[in-house]
Tab-separated table of C-alpha atoms in Angstrom:
chain	number	residue	atom	x	y	z
A	826	UNK	CA	-5.416	16.223	18.827
A	827	UNK	CA	-2.913	18.953	18.120
A	828	UNK	CA	-2.797	19.240	14.312
A	829	UNK	CA	0.832	20.581	14.491
A	830	UNK	CA	2.140	17.782	16.708
A	831	UNK	CA	1.912	14.303	15.208
A	832	UNK	CA	4.385	12.546	17.415
A	833	UNK	CA	1.946	10.358	19.090
A	834	UNK	CA	0.645	9.111	15.670
A	835	UNK	CA	4.106	8.546	14.392
A	836	UNK	CA	5.297	6.675	17.534
A	837	UNK	CA	2.317	4.351	17.615
A	838	UNK	CA	2.142	3.567	13.840
A	839	UNK	CA	3.260	-0.074	13.329
A	840	UNK	CA	3.623	0.385	9.506
A	841	UNK	CA	5.960	3.489	10.008
A	842	UNK	CA	7.962	1.799	12.792
A	843	UNK	CA	8.365	-1.374	10.530
A	844	UNK	CA	9.901	0.808	7.789
A	845	UNK	CA	12.252	2.409	10.140
A	846	UNK	CA	13.259	-0.846	11.902
A	847	UNK	CA	13.847	-2.867	8.666
A	848	UNK	CA	17.452	-4.175	8.336
A	849	UNK	CA	19.288	-6.106	5.862
A	850	UNK	CA	19.899	-9.705	7.103
A	851	UNK	CA	22.648	-11.655	5.369
A	852	UNK	CA	22.999	-14.556	7.886
A	853	UNK	CA	20.146	-17.092	8.394
A	854	UNK	CA	19.383	-20.003	10.690
A	855	UNK	CA	18.317	-23.349	9.499
A	856	UNK	CA	14.579	-23.041	9.980
A	857	UNK	CA	12.274	-23.467	6.926
A	858	UNK	CA	9.809	-20.735	5.895
A	859	UNK	CA	6.372	-22.022	5.888
A	860	UNK	CA	4.077	-21.953	2.697
A	861	UNK	CA	1.727	-19.549	4.596
A	862	UNK	CA	4.664	-17.027	5.151
A	863	UNK	CA	5.966	-17.480	1.561
A	864	UNK	CA	2.483	-16.729	0.212
A	865	UNK	CA	2.254	-13.768	2.533
A	866	UNK	CA	5.478	-12.352	1.127
A	867	UNK	CA	4.196	-12.956	-2.493
A	868	UNK	CA	0.834	-11.275	-1.717
A	869	UNK	CA	2.782	-8.227	-0.392
A	870	UNK	CA	4.999	-8.227	-3.473
A	871	UNK	CA	1.960	-8.352	-5.813
A	872	UNK	CA	0.298	-5.508	-3.778
A	873	UNK	CA	2.835	-3.175	-4.927
A	874	UNK	CA	1.890	-0.153	-7.223
A	875	UNK	CA	2.956	-0.392	-11.005
A	876	UNK	CA	2.618	1.944	-13.936
A	877	UNK	CA	-0.769	1.596	-15.525
A	878	UNK	CA	-1.230	-1.521	-13.163
A	879	UNK	CA	0.846	-3.645	-15.659
A	880	UNK	CA	2.187	-5.620	-12.753
A	881	UNK	CA	5.369	-6.549	-15.000
A	882	UNK	CA	6.711	-9.034	-12.429
A	883	UNK	CA	7.367	-12.644	-12.090
A	884	UNK	CA	8.224	-14.261	-8.940
A	885	UNK	CA	10.110	-17.305	-8.383
A	886	UNK	CA	10.298	-18.831	-4.974
A	887	UNK	CA	13.541	-20.951	-4.504
A	888	UNK	CA	13.862	-23.272	-1.561
A	889	UNK	CA	15.822	-26.096	-3.186
A	890	UNK	CA	19.253	-25.886	-1.305
A	891	UNK	CA	21.128	-26.945	-4.562
A	892	UNK	CA	19.588	-24.207	-6.634
A	893	UNK	CA	20.184	-21.609	-3.819
A	894	UNK	CA	23.947	-22.587	-3.806
A	895	UNK	CA	23.829	-22.364	-7.615
A	896	UNK	CA	22.386	-18.914	-7.443
A	897	UNK	CA	24.910	-17.803	-4.794
A	898	UNK	CA	27.648	-19.026	-7.111
A	899	UNK	CA	26.244	-17.169	-10.118
A	900	UNK	CA	25.155	-13.891	-8.505
A	901	UNK	CA	28.019	-11.646	-7.352
A	902	UNK	CA	25.885	-9.887	-4.842
A	903	UNK	CA	23.926	-12.887	-3.464
A	904	UNK	CA	26.437	-15.062	-1.870
A	905	UNK	CA	24.406	-15.395	1.188
A	906	UNK	CA	21.688	-17.259	-0.658
A	907	UNK	CA	23.798	-20.439	-0.253
A	908	UNK	CA	22.796	-20.666	3.408
A	909	UNK	CA	19.397	-19.136	3.192
A	910	UNK	CA	16.130	-21.367	3.526
A	911	UNK	CA	14.698	-19.619	0.553
A	912	UNK	CA	14.892	-16.826	-1.866
A	913	UNK	CA	12.432	-14.851	-3.914
A	914	UNK	CA	13.803	-14.059	-7.274
A	915	UNK	CA	11.997	-10.938	-8.788
A	916	UNK	CA	12.115	-10.746	-12.614
A	917	UNK	CA	10.599	-8.422	-15.185
A	918	UNK	CA	8.217	-9.696	-17.736
A	919	UNK	CA	8.767	-7.890	-21.052
A	920	UNK	CA	5.328	-8.730	-22.179
A	921	UNK	CA	3.864	-6.514	-19.550
A	922	UNK	CA	6.414	-3.536	-19.858
A	923	UNK	CA	4.991	-0.250	-21.126
A	924	UNK	CA	5.878	1.154	-24.571
A	925	UNK	CA	7.766	4.165	-25.669
A	926	UNK	CA	9.181	6.625	-23.133
A	927	UNK	CA	7.615	4.635	-20.250
A	928	UNK	CA	9.489	1.371	-21.238
A	929	UNK	CA	11.910	1.396	-18.370
A	930	UNK	CA	9.241	2.069	-15.697
A	931	UNK	CA	9.291	-1.728	-15.036
A	932	UNK	CA	12.491	-1.152	-13.026
A	933	UNK	CA	10.645	1.049	-10.580
A	934	UNK	CA	7.711	-1.372	-10.508
A	935	UNK	CA	9.922	-4.367	-9.524
A	936	UNK	CA	11.764	-2.168	-7.052
A	937	UNK	CA	8.461	-1.441	-5.200
A	938	UNK	CA	7.414	-5.007	-5.314
A	939	UNK	CA	10.921	-5.995	-3.841
A	940	UNK	CA	10.536	-3.290	-0.995
A	941	UNK	CA	7.088	-4.768	-0.283
A	942	UNK	CA	8.783	-8.270	0.363
A	943	UNK	CA	11.506	-6.714	2.464
A	944	UNK	CA	8.986	-4.757	4.591
A	945	UNK	CA	6.698	-7.887	4.929
A	946	UNK	CA	9.615	-10.056	5.873
A	947	UNK	CA	10.406	-7.616	8.581
A	948	UNK	CA	6.869	-7.451	9.962
A	949	UNK	CA	6.586	-11.212	9.783
A	950	UNK	CA	9.768	-11.944	11.813
A	951	UNK	CA	11.857	-13.006	8.915
A	952	UNK	CA	15.327	-11.707	7.754
A	953	UNK	CA	15.851	-10.562	4.277
A	954	UNK	CA	18.184	-8.643	2.192
A	955	UNK	CA	17.847	-6.960	-1.212
A	956	UNK	CA	20.409	-8.181	-3.882
A	957	UNK	CA	20.527	-7.533	-7.614
A	958	UNK	CA	21.634	-8.715	-10.891
A	959	UNK	CA	20.045	-6.093	-13.127
A	960	UNK	CA	21.317	-4.839	-15.672
A	961	UNK	CA	23.520	-7.817	-16.170
A	962	UNK	CA	22.516	-10.809	-18.309
A	963	UNK	CA	20.545	-13.468	-16.489
A	964	UNK	CA	22.810	-16.119	-15.035
A	965	UNK	CA	22.623	-19.628	-16.275
A	966	UNK	CA	21.441	-20.973	-12.817
A	967	UNK	CA	18.172	-18.985	-13.164
A	968	UNK	CA	17.665	-19.272	-16.906
A	969	UNK	CA	18.252	-23.091	-16.687
A	970	UNK	CA	15.541	-23.539	-14.145
A	971	UNK	CA	12.943	-20.930	-15.615
A	972	UNK	CA	13.423	-20.681	-19.428
């Protein structure tokens, strides 16, 4: 193999192609997502790197249509959740944040976990989109369900 030409490795690499082919999907069909696929998405999320391996995340799988509508109403950038079969809400757990100058690294950790969810969804044939609430206060629709 020519060490200066990596085009064959790049073109045939499924992980690399998955990254390039990932798209944001905001319209969904009515098919439900199986528990096996939900677990695969969560496993991918929890495989993300985190500072000092603190894993400062909590994941909430929401597949209740009423709660999905309430989330869509409460979150300005997640209106598509109302018609989605499910959502994974990624939250930071302050009990696992680092201290001092590193106290905000959890934001990067949650971003890495979120990207893993998106890449896994793409690889598994699911549509997904990244939305956000941070740094705004937690909406009542979430805090009421998960105090």
